[in-house]
Amino acid sequence: MASRRVSSLLSRSLFSLRGKGPLVNRGARRYSNLASALEDTITPPVKVQHTQLLLNGKFVDSASGKTFPTLDPRTGEVIAQVAEGDVEDVNRAVVAARKAFDQGPWPRMTAYERSKILFRFADLIEKHNDEIAALETWDNGKPYEQSAKIEVPMLARVFRYYAGWADKIHGMTVPGDGSHHVQTLHEPIGVAGQIIPWNFPLLMLSWKLGPALACGNTVVLKTAEQTPLSALLVGRLLHEAGLPEGVVNIVSGFGPTAGAAIASHMDIDKVAFTGSTDVGKIVLELASKSNLKAVTLELGGKSPFIVCEDADVDQAVELAHFALFFNQGQCCCAGSRTFVHERVYDEFVEKAKARAINRAVGDPFKSGIEQGPQVDSEQFEKILKYIRHGVDSGATLQAGGDRHGSKGYYIQPTVFSDVKDDMLIAKDEIFGPVQTILKFKDLDEVIARANNSRYGLAAGVFTQNLDTANRLMRALRVGSVWINCFDVFDATIPFGGYKMSGIGREKGIYSLNNYLQVKAVVTSIKNPAWL
């Protein structure tokens, strides 16, 4: 699927799509209809095949023999017991990755040969699209239509993008001041440690593995303990595509043990982490206290979505709804502070309330469902706590505000109006289906308020005025600004944040720099014909 097609699907409501895969077409259930919305739990059309660690090209048990349960967020029931990687398993993975880098064929084969393996891998992703998507939905809770029609195709697109880059990475010849030949070499950094989150397990895997492999590195990757299953399946497909043993090693486990071991390991040359800002600080500290390894961080956000006075309110409501509620609100760049101009504020609030009430919530394997469960009980309880904070602090609860149904981790789409900047729901990253709507008078005011955050990941602007758009795109201190769209994630577009939203950029050409060292080579020239 071409990148333009993927991003166009992603930048509008995903949920007008109707799948023909293993979905049960029972129609959309609205969150207000609690009795029928969760009447049945569909048996996922996939079997769990891999629950062990993937080390040196083989699936193996953890050194301790310990396992942990991964749960179905629709019910809270156990899907499978997964091998629990620990410090010793990270050591095993690093030994395999180091041997593959220092002695193996991966960094020594031609870049063209590496690209062919990555292209074959992308083909296998497409071949197994429905199986991968079903596993992702089962473990994470996101709608199957989102997994199958958006995220897995984008997974293949990202790997094709970086496969294309593999044989286009090179240094330069540069002029020196004397009789010297000067060149730069762009070399793989070595063994990369990568720690991915649970909200977009496979997309975040692709954003990290793609550039690392294209540059000729080897990898130790830790999955989130909430969602370990899809990466293991994808790891098998990588080896079916011809990836040499030890190049990619996948460890399932917990942050304080396996994650900390990666961040602090003396034989890992670079670490990339996506997750919360608080944990990102720990990763950065461990990296600096060990071998001062290079660090890329993609962290939290509290992104403003600014609806200007000239907005078409119906369109603005729909886009703002998508910007916040996409992926159950579990999105680091969610438009979680909806700033609306006072001229259209009241109309916007009423229509945003109606849209939330009509949002289809239920089993993510059902056709037409827009919102599945939150990922686990911890996230579920955290969101409900923030909703209570919102009510207690004086914000007006327009819609939702409670759990949805009686089992699983479903939450009603929730809308607050009359929100003030100093309320917790306007400052903290809730990471859930809670829309906060704030009123503003003019551009100077909204720029100052939008930038008054420790985060700087993304922003949305909805306006018909080119001058307004140009002013806001430059004034907002964020890494991405979407104008009259949101969540457009082409493989070519860099993504990352200002301030406490992270360090570095992922995707696009910029991410290659995360996995390369630049070496200057200077050679003396005797009697040069020219300089």
Short mmCIF file of C-alpha atoms in Angstrom, two decimals:
data_model
loop_
_atom_site.label_atom_id
_atom_site.label_comp_id
_atom_site.label_asym_id
_atom_site.label_seq_id
_atom_site.Cartn_x
_atom_site.Cartn_y
_atom_site.Cartn_z
CA MET A 1 0.00 0.00 0.00
CA ALA A 2 1.45 3.34 -0.96
CA SER A 3 2.31 5.78 1.80
CA ARG A 4 -0.17 8.36 0.52
CA ARG A 5 -2.97 5.80 0.78
CA VAL A 6 -1.93 4.75 4.28
CA SER A 7 -1.69 8.28 5.62
CA SER A 8 -4.94 9.35 4.00
CA LEU A 9 -6.72 6.51 5.73
CA LEU A 10 -5.07 7.40 9.01
CA SER A 11 -5.82 11.11 8.84
CA ARG A 12 -9.56 10.66 8.66
CA SER A 13 -11.88 8.57 10.78
CA LEU A 14 -10.71 5.01 10.42
CA PHE A 15 -13.97 3.63 11.40
CA SER A 16 -16.02 4.24 8.32
CA LEU A 17 -14.10 1.23 6.99
CA ARG A 18 -15.82 -2.12 6.84
CA GLY A 19 -13.66 -5.21 6.90
CA LYS A 20 -14.18 -8.44 5.00
CA GLY A 21 -11.75 -10.42 7.11
CA PRO A 22 -12.56 -12.53 10.15
CA LEU A 23 -14.85 -9.88 11.64
CA VAL A 24 -18.38 -10.68 12.68
CA ASN A 25 -20.70 -8.17 11.05
CA ARG A 26 -23.06 -7.48 13.89
CA GLY A 27 -23.16 -3.76 13.41
CA ALA A 28 -21.90 -0.97 15.65
CA ARG A 29 -22.93 -0.86 19.29
CA ARG A 30 -23.16 2.60 20.84
CA TYR A 31 -21.71 3.11 24.29
CA SER A 32 -25.05 4.15 25.72
CA ASN A 33 -26.45 0.68 24.98
CA LEU A 34 -24.63 -1.15 27.77
CA ALA A 35 -26.82 -4.23 27.76
CA SER A 36 -26.04 -5.27 24.20
CA ALA A 37 -22.64 -3.72 23.47
CA LEU A 38 -20.63 -6.47 25.14
CA GLU A 39 -23.08 -9.36 24.90
CA ASP A 40 -20.60 -11.68 23.20
CA THR A 41 -16.85 -12.06 23.13
CA ILE A 42 -15.68 -13.20 19.72
CA THR A 43 -13.09 -15.95 19.52
CA PRO A 44 -10.07 -14.40 17.79
CA PRO A 45 -9.33 -15.98 14.37
CA VAL A 46 -5.69 -16.71 15.23
CA LYS A 47 -3.65 -19.09 17.35
CA VAL A 48 -0.74 -18.09 19.53
CA GLN A 49 2.31 -19.86 18.11
CA HIS A 50 5.23 -18.19 19.84
CA THR A 51 5.64 -17.42 23.53
CA GLN A 52 9.38 -17.97 24.02
CA LEU A 53 12.26 -15.55 23.66
CA LEU A 54 13.83 -15.18 20.22
CA LEU A 55 17.59 -15.43 20.74
CA ASN A 56 20.20 -16.08 18.08
CA GLY A 57 17.56 -17.13 15.56
CA LYS A 58 15.83 -19.66 17.84
CA PHE A 59 12.85 -19.62 20.16
CA VAL A 60 14.04 -20.55 23.65
CA ASP A 61 12.83 -20.47 27.24
CA SER A 62 14.06 -17.80 29.62
CA ALA A 63 17.15 -18.71 31.64
CA SER A 64 15.08 -18.78 34.82
CA GLY A 65 12.22 -20.74 33.26
CA LYS A 66 9.80 -18.08 34.51
CA THR A 67 6.77 -16.97 32.54
CA PHE A 68 4.16 -14.26 32.92
CA PRO A 69 0.57 -14.02 31.63
CA THR A 70 -0.45 -11.76 28.79
CA LEU A 71 -4.13 -10.85 29.12
CA ASP A 72 -7.08 -10.29 26.81
CA PRO A 73 -8.17 -6.70 27.62
CA ARG A 74 -11.72 -7.53 26.53
CA THR A 75 -12.13 -9.86 29.50
CA GLY A 76 -9.03 -9.76 31.67
CA GLU A 77 -8.51 -13.46 30.98
CA VAL A 78 -5.15 -15.05 30.18
CA ILE A 79 -4.29 -15.42 26.49
CA ALA A 80 -0.98 -17.21 27.03
CA GLN A 81 1.98 -17.59 29.36
CA VAL A 82 5.03 -15.84 27.89
CA ALA A 83 8.68 -16.37 28.72
CA GLU A 84 9.87 -13.73 31.20
CA GLY A 85 13.23 -12.41 30.13
CA ASP A 86 15.56 -11.08 32.81
CA VAL A 87 19.10 -9.75 33.11
CA GLU A 88 20.64 -13.09 32.13
CA ASP A 89 18.45 -13.28 29.03
CA VAL A 90 19.46 -9.78 27.97
CA ASN A 91 23.08 -10.86 28.39
CA ARG A 92 22.42 -13.88 26.14
CA ALA A 93 20.77 -11.63 23.58
CA VAL A 94 23.65 -9.15 23.62
CA VAL A 95 26.22 -11.92 23.18
CA ALA A 96 24.31 -13.14 20.12
CA ALA A 97 23.92 -9.64 18.70
CA ARG A 98 27.57 -8.78 19.30
CA LYS A 99 28.78 -11.94 17.62
CA ALA A 100 26.45 -11.30 14.67
CA PHE A 101 27.84 -7.78 14.33
CA ASP A 102 31.53 -8.52 14.89
CA GLN A 103 31.72 -11.84 13.05
CA GLY A 104 28.48 -12.39 11.15
CA PRO A 105 27.49 -11.60 7.58
CA TRP A 106 24.91 -8.85 8.19
CA PRO A 107 27.15 -5.76 8.28
CA ARG A 108 29.52 -7.36 5.75
CA MET A 109 27.05 -8.26 3.03
CA THR A 110 26.37 -5.65 0.39
CA ALA A 111 23.75 -3.09 1.23
CA TYR A 112 21.78 -4.34 -1.76
CA GLU A 113 21.65 -7.85 -0.25
CA ARG A 114 20.40 -6.39 3.04
CA SER A 115 17.72 -4.49 1.17
CA LYS A 116 16.51 -7.66 -0.58
CA ILE A 117 16.00 -9.38 2.79
CA LEU A 118 14.00 -6.41 4.09
CA PHE A 119 11.89 -6.34 0.92
CA ARG A 120 11.17 -10.07 1.30
CA PHE A 121 10.20 -9.43 4.91
CA ALA A 122 7.71 -6.75 3.82
CA ASP A 123 6.19 -9.24 1.38
CA LEU A 124 5.77 -11.77 4.20
CA ILE A 125 4.07 -9.15 6.38
CA GLU A 126 1.51 -8.60 3.64
CA LYS A 127 1.04 -12.33 3.18
CA HIS A 128 0.31 -12.77 6.91
CA ASN A 129 -1.60 -9.49 7.27
CA ASP A 130 -4.77 -10.90 8.84
CA GLU A 131 -2.94 -13.20 11.23
CA ILE A 132 -0.67 -10.41 12.49
CA ALA A 133 -3.58 -8.00 12.81
CA ALA A 134 -5.71 -10.45 14.77
CA LEU A 135 -2.88 -11.15 17.20
CA GLU A 136 -2.28 -7.41 17.68
CA THR A 137 -5.96 -6.76 18.39
CA TRP A 138 -6.29 -9.71 20.76
CA ASP A 139 -3.29 -8.67 22.86
CA ASN A 140 -3.83 -4.90 22.71
CA GLY A 141 -7.58 -4.31 22.34
CA LYS A 142 -7.48 -1.96 19.35
CA PRO A 143 -10.14 -2.42 16.64
CA TYR A 144 -9.29 -5.17 14.18
CA GLU A 145 -10.15 -2.90 11.26
CA GLN A 146 -7.50 -0.48 12.48
CA SER A 147 -4.93 -3.27 12.83
CA ALA A 148 -5.69 -4.97 9.51
CA LYS A 149 -6.30 -1.99 7.24
CA ILE A 150 -3.97 0.61 8.70
CA GLU A 151 -1.26 -0.61 11.03
CA VAL A 152 -0.07 -3.85 9.46
CA PRO A 153 0.03 -2.31 5.95
CA MET A 154 1.98 0.58 7.43
CA LEU A 155 4.36 -1.91 9.05
CA ALA A 156 5.16 -3.28 5.59
CA ARG A 157 5.43 0.24 4.17
CA VAL A 158 8.00 1.32 6.76
CA PHE A 159 10.21 -1.71 6.11
CA ARG A 160 10.01 -1.14 2.36
CA TYR A 161 11.00 2.48 2.91
CA TYR A 162 14.11 1.51 4.86
CA ALA A 163 14.91 -1.36 2.50
CA GLY A 164 15.13 1.31 -0.16
CA TRP A 165 17.55 3.31 1.94
CA ALA A 166 19.99 0.45 2.62
CA ASP A 167 22.12 0.95 -0.50
CA LYS A 168 21.91 4.75 -0.45
CA ILE A 169 23.76 5.33 2.81
CA HIS A 170 27.22 6.70 2.15
CA GLY A 171 29.78 9.26 3.24
CA MET A 172 31.30 12.15 1.36
CA THR A 173 34.54 13.36 -0.07
CA VAL A 174 35.29 16.80 1.36
CA PRO A 175 37.98 19.40 0.54
CA GLY A 176 40.79 19.97 3.02
CA ASP A 177 43.07 22.98 3.41
CA GLY A 178 46.27 21.09 2.59
CA SER A 179 47.55 18.21 0.47
CA HIS A 180 45.15 15.65 1.85
CA HIS A 181 42.38 13.42 0.58
CA VAL A 182 39.50 13.72 3.07
CA GLN A 183 36.51 11.41 3.17
CA THR A 184 33.81 10.49 5.64
CA LEU A 185 32.52 6.99 6.27
CA HIS A 186 29.03 6.32 7.61
CA GLU A 187 29.36 3.17 9.69
CA PRO A 188 26.77 1.13 11.62
CA ILE A 189 26.83 1.99 15.30
CA GLY A 190 26.94 -1.66 16.43
CA VAL A 191 24.51 -3.37 18.81
CA ALA A 192 21.31 -1.37 19.32
CA GLY A 193 19.00 -1.86 22.29
CA GLN A 194 15.38 -1.04 21.56
CA ILE A 195 12.46 -0.84 24.01
CA ILE A 196 9.00 -0.54 22.47
CA PRO A 197 5.64 0.41 24.04
CA TRP A 198 2.29 -1.34 24.20
CA ASN A 199 0.06 1.19 22.41
CA PHE A 200 1.46 0.60 18.89
CA PRO A 201 3.63 -2.50 19.31
CA LEU A 202 4.30 -3.25 15.67
CA LEU A 203 4.52 0.29 14.35
CA MET A 204 7.04 1.22 17.02
CA LEU A 205 8.96 -1.96 16.21
CA SER A 206 9.15 -0.88 12.57
CA TRP A 207 10.22 2.69 13.39
CA LYS A 208 13.19 1.26 15.30
CA LEU A 209 14.11 -1.95 13.52
CA GLY A 210 13.77 -0.48 10.02
CA PRO A 211 16.56 2.12 10.18
CA ALA A 212 18.75 0.00 12.48
CA LEU A 213 18.77 -2.91 10.04
CA ALA A 214 19.12 -0.76 6.94
CA CYS A 215 22.30 0.71 8.43
CA GLY A 216 23.76 -2.75 9.14
CA ASN A 217 23.31 -2.92 12.91
CA THR A 218 22.25 -5.81 15.11
CA VAL A 219 19.46 -5.46 17.69
CA VAL A 220 18.24 -6.53 21.11
CA LEU A 221 14.57 -5.57 21.31
CA LYS A 222 12.37 -5.68 24.40
CA THR A 223 8.62 -5.82 23.95
CA ALA A 224 6.14 -4.30 26.37
CA GLU A 225 4.97 -6.81 28.96
CA GLN A 226 1.34 -6.00 28.08
CA THR A 227 1.72 -6.85 24.37
CA PRO A 228 4.51 -9.36 23.67
CA LEU A 229 2.85 -11.62 21.10
CA SER A 230 2.87 -9.86 17.72
CA ALA A 231 6.60 -9.05 17.79
CA LEU A 232 7.45 -12.72 18.24
CA LEU A 233 5.44 -13.65 15.16
CA VAL A 234 7.04 -10.86 13.17
CA GLY A 235 10.47 -12.00 14.41
CA ARG A 236 9.84 -15.42 12.92
CA LEU A 237 8.94 -13.84 9.58
CA LEU A 238 12.16 -11.84 9.62
CA HIS A 239 14.14 -15.07 9.76
CA GLU A 240 11.96 -16.64 7.06
CA ALA A 241 12.97 -13.70 4.90
CA GLY A 242 16.63 -14.65 5.31
CA LEU A 243 17.82 -12.58 8.26
CA PRO A 244 21.01 -14.15 9.70
CA GLU A 245 20.98 -15.56 13.22
CA GLY A 246 21.64 -13.12 16.01
CA VAL A 247 20.83 -9.98 14.04
CA VAL A 248 17.48 -9.42 15.79
CA ASN A 249 16.90 -10.83 19.27
CA ILE A 250 13.54 -10.34 21.01
CA VAL A 251 13.18 -10.42 24.78
CA SER A 252 9.79 -10.28 26.46
CA GLY A 253 9.92 -9.05 30.03
CA PHE A 254 9.48 -6.16 32.43
CA GLY A 255 10.98 -2.68 32.46
CA PRO A 256 12.74 -2.72 35.85
CA THR A 257 14.57 -5.94 34.93
CA ALA A 258 14.95 -6.56 31.20
CA GLY A 259 14.49 -2.91 30.21
CA ALA A 260 16.97 -1.64 32.77
CA ALA A 261 19.46 -4.33 31.71
CA ILE A 262 19.34 -3.06 28.13
CA ALA A 263 19.69 0.60 29.09
CA SER A 264 22.66 -0.09 31.38
CA HIS A 265 24.42 -2.82 29.39
CA MET A 266 28.09 -2.08 28.75
CA ASP A 267 28.13 -3.89 25.40
CA ILE A 268 25.11 -2.14 23.86
CA ASP A 269 26.17 0.84 21.76
CA LYS A 270 22.86 2.67 21.42
CA VAL A 271 19.42 2.53 23.01
CA ALA A 272 16.07 3.71 21.64
CA PHE A 273 13.05 3.94 23.92
CA THR A 274 9.41 4.87 23.39
CA GLY A 275 7.25 5.32 26.48
CA SER A 276 6.51 7.70 29.32
CA THR A 277 8.66 10.71 30.13
CA ASP A 278 9.33 9.46 33.66
CA VAL A 279 10.69 6.13 32.41
CA GLY A 280 12.59 7.92 29.65
CA LYS A 281 14.51 9.82 32.31
CA ILE A 282 15.51 6.52 33.90
CA VAL A 283 16.67 5.12 30.55
CA LEU A 284 18.77 8.23 29.92
CA GLU A 285 20.30 8.03 33.39
CA LEU A 286 21.17 4.34 33.07
CA ALA A 287 22.69 4.91 29.64
CA SER A 288 24.85 7.76 30.90
CA LYS A 289 25.98 5.90 34.01
CA SER A 290 27.03 2.82 32.05
CA ASN A 291 28.95 3.36 28.81
CA LEU A 292 27.48 6.73 27.75
CA LYS A 293 25.64 5.00 24.91
CA ALA A 294 23.72 7.12 22.42
CA VAL A 295 20.03 7.54 23.31
CA THR A 296 16.89 8.25 21.30
CA LEU A 297 13.72 8.94 23.29
CA GLU A 298 10.14 9.30 22.05
CA LEU A 299 8.14 10.21 25.14
CA GLY A 300 4.88 11.68 26.35
CA GLY A 301 2.71 14.49 25.09
CA LYS A 302 -0.20 16.76 25.89
CA SER A 303 -0.82 18.03 22.40
CA PRO A 304 -3.00 21.06 21.70
CA PHE A 305 -5.67 20.86 19.00
CA ILE A 306 -6.59 24.44 18.11
CA VAL A 307 -9.97 25.18 16.51
CA CYS A 308 -9.94 28.73 15.16
CA GLU A 309 -12.91 31.08 14.83
CA ASP A 310 -13.24 30.53 11.06
CA ALA A 311 -13.61 26.76 11.44
CA ASP A 312 -16.32 24.65 9.91
CA VAL A 313 -17.56 23.35 13.26
CA ASP A 314 -18.86 20.00 12.01
CA GLN A 315 -15.56 19.18 10.37
CA ALA A 316 -13.59 20.45 13.36
CA VAL A 317 -15.61 18.31 15.77
CA GLU A 318 -14.98 15.17 13.73
CA LEU A 319 -11.26 15.80 13.37
CA ALA A 320 -10.83 16.75 17.03
CA HIS A 321 -12.73 13.61 17.99
CA PHE A 322 -10.40 11.49 15.87
CA ALA A 323 -7.33 13.32 17.22
CA LEU A 324 -8.22 12.38 20.79
CA PHE A 325 -10.14 9.09 20.68
CA PHE A 326 -8.04 7.25 18.07
CA ASN A 327 -6.57 4.06 19.54
CA GLN A 328 -8.72 4.38 22.68
CA GLY A 329 -6.94 7.66 23.41
CA GLN A 330 -3.74 5.68 23.97
CA CYS A 331 -1.60 7.78 21.68
CA CYS A 332 1.39 9.89 22.77
CA CYS A 333 0.51 12.66 20.31
CA ALA A 334 -3.26 12.62 20.95
CA GLY A 335 -4.91 16.03 20.63
CA SER A 336 -5.68 15.97 24.33
CA ARG A 337 -6.09 19.73 24.88
CA THR A 338 -8.85 20.89 22.55
CA PHE A 339 -8.64 24.70 22.40
CA VAL A 340 -11.76 26.20 20.78
CA HIS A 341 -12.31 29.85 19.93
CA GLU A 342 -14.99 31.47 22.06
CA ARG A 343 -17.09 32.37 18.98
CA VAL A 344 -17.75 28.70 18.18
CA TYR A 345 -17.15 27.17 21.62
CA ASP A 346 -20.73 26.41 22.68
CA GLU A 347 -21.68 24.88 19.34
CA PHE A 348 -18.49 22.83 19.32
CA VAL A 349 -19.11 21.47 22.84
CA GLU A 350 -22.63 20.33 22.04
CA LYS A 351 -21.57 18.59 18.85
CA ALA A 352 -18.49 17.04 20.49
CA LYS A 353 -20.75 15.66 23.21
CA ALA A 354 -23.12 14.14 20.64
CA ARG A 355 -20.22 12.61 18.69
CA ALA A 356 -18.79 10.99 21.81
CA ILE A 357 -22.16 9.57 22.82
CA ASN A 358 -22.51 8.04 19.36
CA ARG A 359 -19.05 6.48 19.35
CA ALA A 360 -19.24 2.73 18.77
CA VAL A 361 -17.62 0.92 21.71
CA GLY A 362 -17.36 -2.86 22.02
CA ASP A 363 -15.49 -6.01 21.12
CA PRO A 364 -12.74 -4.85 18.74
CA PHE A 365 -13.27 -7.91 16.53
CA LYS A 366 -16.79 -6.73 15.64
CA SER A 367 -17.24 -4.83 12.39
CA GLY A 368 -17.86 -1.11 12.79
CA ILE A 369 -16.45 -0.84 16.29
CA GLU A 370 -14.52 2.38 16.81
CA GLN A 371 -13.24 1.82 20.35
CA GLY A 372 -12.11 -1.31 22.13
CA PRO A 373 -10.90 -1.74 25.71
CA GLN A 374 -7.92 -0.02 27.32
CA VAL A 375 -4.83 -2.20 27.37
CA ASP A 376 -4.93 -3.39 31.00
CA SER A 377 -6.38 -2.82 34.47
CA GLU A 378 -3.65 -0.37 35.47
CA GLN A 379 -4.37 1.92 32.55
CA PHE A 380 -8.10 1.48 33.06
CA GLU A 381 -7.93 2.56 36.71
CA LYS A 382 -5.58 5.46 35.93
CA ILE A 383 -8.02 6.90 33.39
CA LEU A 384 -10.99 6.61 35.75
CA LYS A 385 -8.94 8.38 38.43
CA TYR A 386 -8.30 11.30 36.08
CA ILE A 387 -12.00 11.45 35.22
CA ARG A 388 -12.79 11.77 38.93
CA HIS A 389 -10.15 14.51 39.20
CA GLY A 390 -11.86 16.36 36.37
CA VAL A 391 -15.25 16.25 38.08
CA ASP A 392 -13.80 17.20 41.47
CA SER A 393 -11.87 20.15 40.01
CA GLY A 394 -15.01 21.74 38.58
CA ALA A 395 -14.89 20.82 34.89
CA THR A 396 -18.29 20.07 33.36
CA LEU A 397 -18.76 16.41 32.46
CA GLN A 398 -20.61 16.46 29.15
CA ALA A 399 -20.47 12.77 28.25
CA GLY A 400 -19.20 9.47 29.58
CA GLY A 401 -17.31 9.43 32.85
CA ASP A 402 -17.53 5.76 33.80
CA ARG A 403 -16.64 2.25 32.76
CA HIS A 404 -18.45 0.71 29.82
CA GLY A 405 -20.10 -2.60 30.51
CA SER A 406 -19.30 -4.96 33.37
CA LYS A 407 -16.23 -6.85 32.15
CA GLY A 408 -12.97 -6.00 30.50
CA TYR A 409 -11.26 -2.63 30.46
CA TYR A 410 -13.77 -0.57 28.48
CA ILE A 411 -14.30 3.12 29.29
CA GLN A 412 -17.07 5.36 28.02
CA PRO A 413 -15.91 8.09 25.62
CA THR A 414 -15.68 11.06 27.95
CA VAL A 415 -15.93 14.79 27.24
CA PHE A 416 -15.21 17.67 29.63
CA SER A 417 -15.96 21.33 28.96
CA ASP A 418 -15.13 24.42 31.04
CA VAL A 419 -11.64 23.03 31.52
CA LYS A 420 -8.97 25.33 32.98
CA ASP A 421 -5.23 25.15 32.31
CA ASP A 422 -4.34 24.37 35.92
CA MET A 423 -6.55 21.27 36.15
CA LEU A 424 -4.79 17.90 36.16
CA ILE A 425 -6.85 16.75 33.18
CA ALA A 426 -5.41 19.69 31.21
CA LYS A 427 -1.79 19.16 32.32
CA ASP A 428 -1.16 15.42 32.67
CA GLU A 429 -1.01 12.82 29.95
CA ILE A 430 -4.17 10.77 30.61
CA PHE A 431 -3.62 8.32 27.74
CA GLY A 432 -7.27 7.46 27.44
CA PRO A 433 -10.60 8.43 25.84
CA VAL A 434 -11.03 11.72 27.71
CA GLN A 435 -11.48 14.91 25.69
CA THR A 436 -10.86 18.21 27.48
CA ILE A 437 -12.27 21.34 25.78
CA LEU A 438 -10.82 24.75 26.64
CA LYS A 439 -11.95 28.21 25.47
CA PHE A 440 -9.67 30.91 24.04
CA LYS A 441 -10.11 34.49 22.74
CA ASP A 442 -7.25 35.20 20.33
CA LEU A 443 -4.09 33.78 18.80
CA ASP A 444 -1.65 35.42 21.22
CA GLU A 445 -3.51 33.82 24.12
CA VAL A 446 -3.78 30.34 22.63
CA ILE A 447 -0.12 30.29 21.55
CA ALA A 448 1.02 31.11 25.07
CA ARG A 449 -1.31 28.56 26.63
CA ALA A 450 -0.56 25.81 24.13
CA ASN A 451 3.19 26.23 24.73
CA ASN A 452 2.76 26.30 28.51
CA SER A 453 3.43 22.59 28.92
CA ARG A 454 6.40 20.45 29.76
CA TYR A 455 5.60 18.48 26.62
CA GLY A 456 6.15 19.43 22.97
CA LEU A 457 5.32 16.42 20.85
CA ALA A 458 2.63 17.55 18.41
CA ALA A 459 -0.19 19.98 17.69
CA GLY A 460 -3.22 20.26 15.47
CA VAL A 461 -4.51 23.45 13.83
CA PHE A 462 -7.94 23.76 12.24
CA THR A 463 -8.38 26.95 10.20
CA GLN A 464 -9.23 28.18 6.72
CA ASN A 465 -6.87 31.15 7.02
CA LEU A 466 -3.40 30.68 5.55
CA ASP A 467 -1.90 33.51 7.62
CA THR A 468 -3.27 31.95 10.81
CA ALA A 469 -1.89 28.56 9.86
CA ASN A 470 1.55 30.00 9.05
CA ARG A 471 1.71 31.88 12.32
CA LEU A 472 0.71 28.91 14.44
CA MET A 473 2.97 26.39 12.69
CA ARG A 474 5.98 28.52 13.57
CA ALA A 475 4.91 29.61 17.04
CA LEU A 476 4.02 26.20 18.48
CA ARG A 477 6.98 24.54 20.22
CA VAL A 478 6.32 21.00 19.05
CA GLY A 479 7.89 18.40 16.77
CA SER A 480 4.86 17.94 14.47
CA VAL A 481 2.11 20.33 13.43
CA TRP A 482 -0.87 18.93 11.52
CA ILE A 483 -2.95 21.57 9.73
CA ASN A 484 -6.53 20.55 8.93
CA CYS A 485 -5.52 16.92 9.47
CA PHE A 486 -4.13 14.81 12.31
CA ASP A 487 -2.06 11.67 12.85
CA VAL A 488 -0.57 11.58 9.35
CA PHE A 489 2.29 9.11 9.73
CA ASP A 490 3.97 8.53 6.38
CA ALA A 491 7.18 6.52 6.63
CA THR A 492 8.97 9.56 5.18
CA ILE A 493 7.83 12.05 7.84
CA PRO A 494 10.11 12.50 10.89
CA PHE A 495 8.47 12.20 14.30
CA GLY A 496 9.71 13.32 17.70
CA GLY A 497 9.31 16.03 20.27
CA TYR A 498 10.56 19.21 21.84
CA LYS A 499 11.15 19.67 25.56
CA MET A 500 10.26 16.62 27.69
CA SER A 501 8.65 14.80 24.78
CA GLY A 502 11.95 13.28 23.79
CA ILE A 503 15.33 13.37 22.09
CA GLY A 504 15.89 12.74 18.38
CA ARG A 505 13.58 11.83 15.51
CA GLU A 506 12.17 8.56 14.21
CA LYS A 507 11.02 7.79 10.65
CA GLY A 508 12.22 9.44 7.49
CA ILE A 509 15.83 10.12 6.57
CA TYR A 510 16.51 11.69 9.98
CA SER A 511 16.21 8.38 11.82
CA LEU A 512 19.19 6.92 9.94
CA ASN A 513 21.47 9.23 11.90
CA ASN A 514 20.42 7.44 15.09
CA TYR A 515 22.12 4.25 13.90
CA LEU A 516 25.27 5.54 12.22
CA GLN A 517 28.70 6.71 13.29
CA VAL A 518 30.57 9.24 11.14
CA LYS A 519 34.28 8.58 10.71
CA ALA A 520 36.65 11.09 9.11
CA VAL A 521 39.53 9.58 7.11
CA VAL A 522 42.42 11.86 6.09
CA THR A 523 45.15 10.61 3.75
CA SER A 524 48.29 12.55 2.88
CA ILE A 525 48.76 13.15 -0.87
CA LYS A 526 52.18 13.68 -2.44
CA ASN A 527 52.43 15.96 -5.47
CA PRO A 528 48.66 16.19 -6.11
CA ALA A 529 47.56 17.14 -9.61
CA TRP A 530 44.81 19.21 -8.04
CA LEU A 531 43.22 19.87 -4.65
#
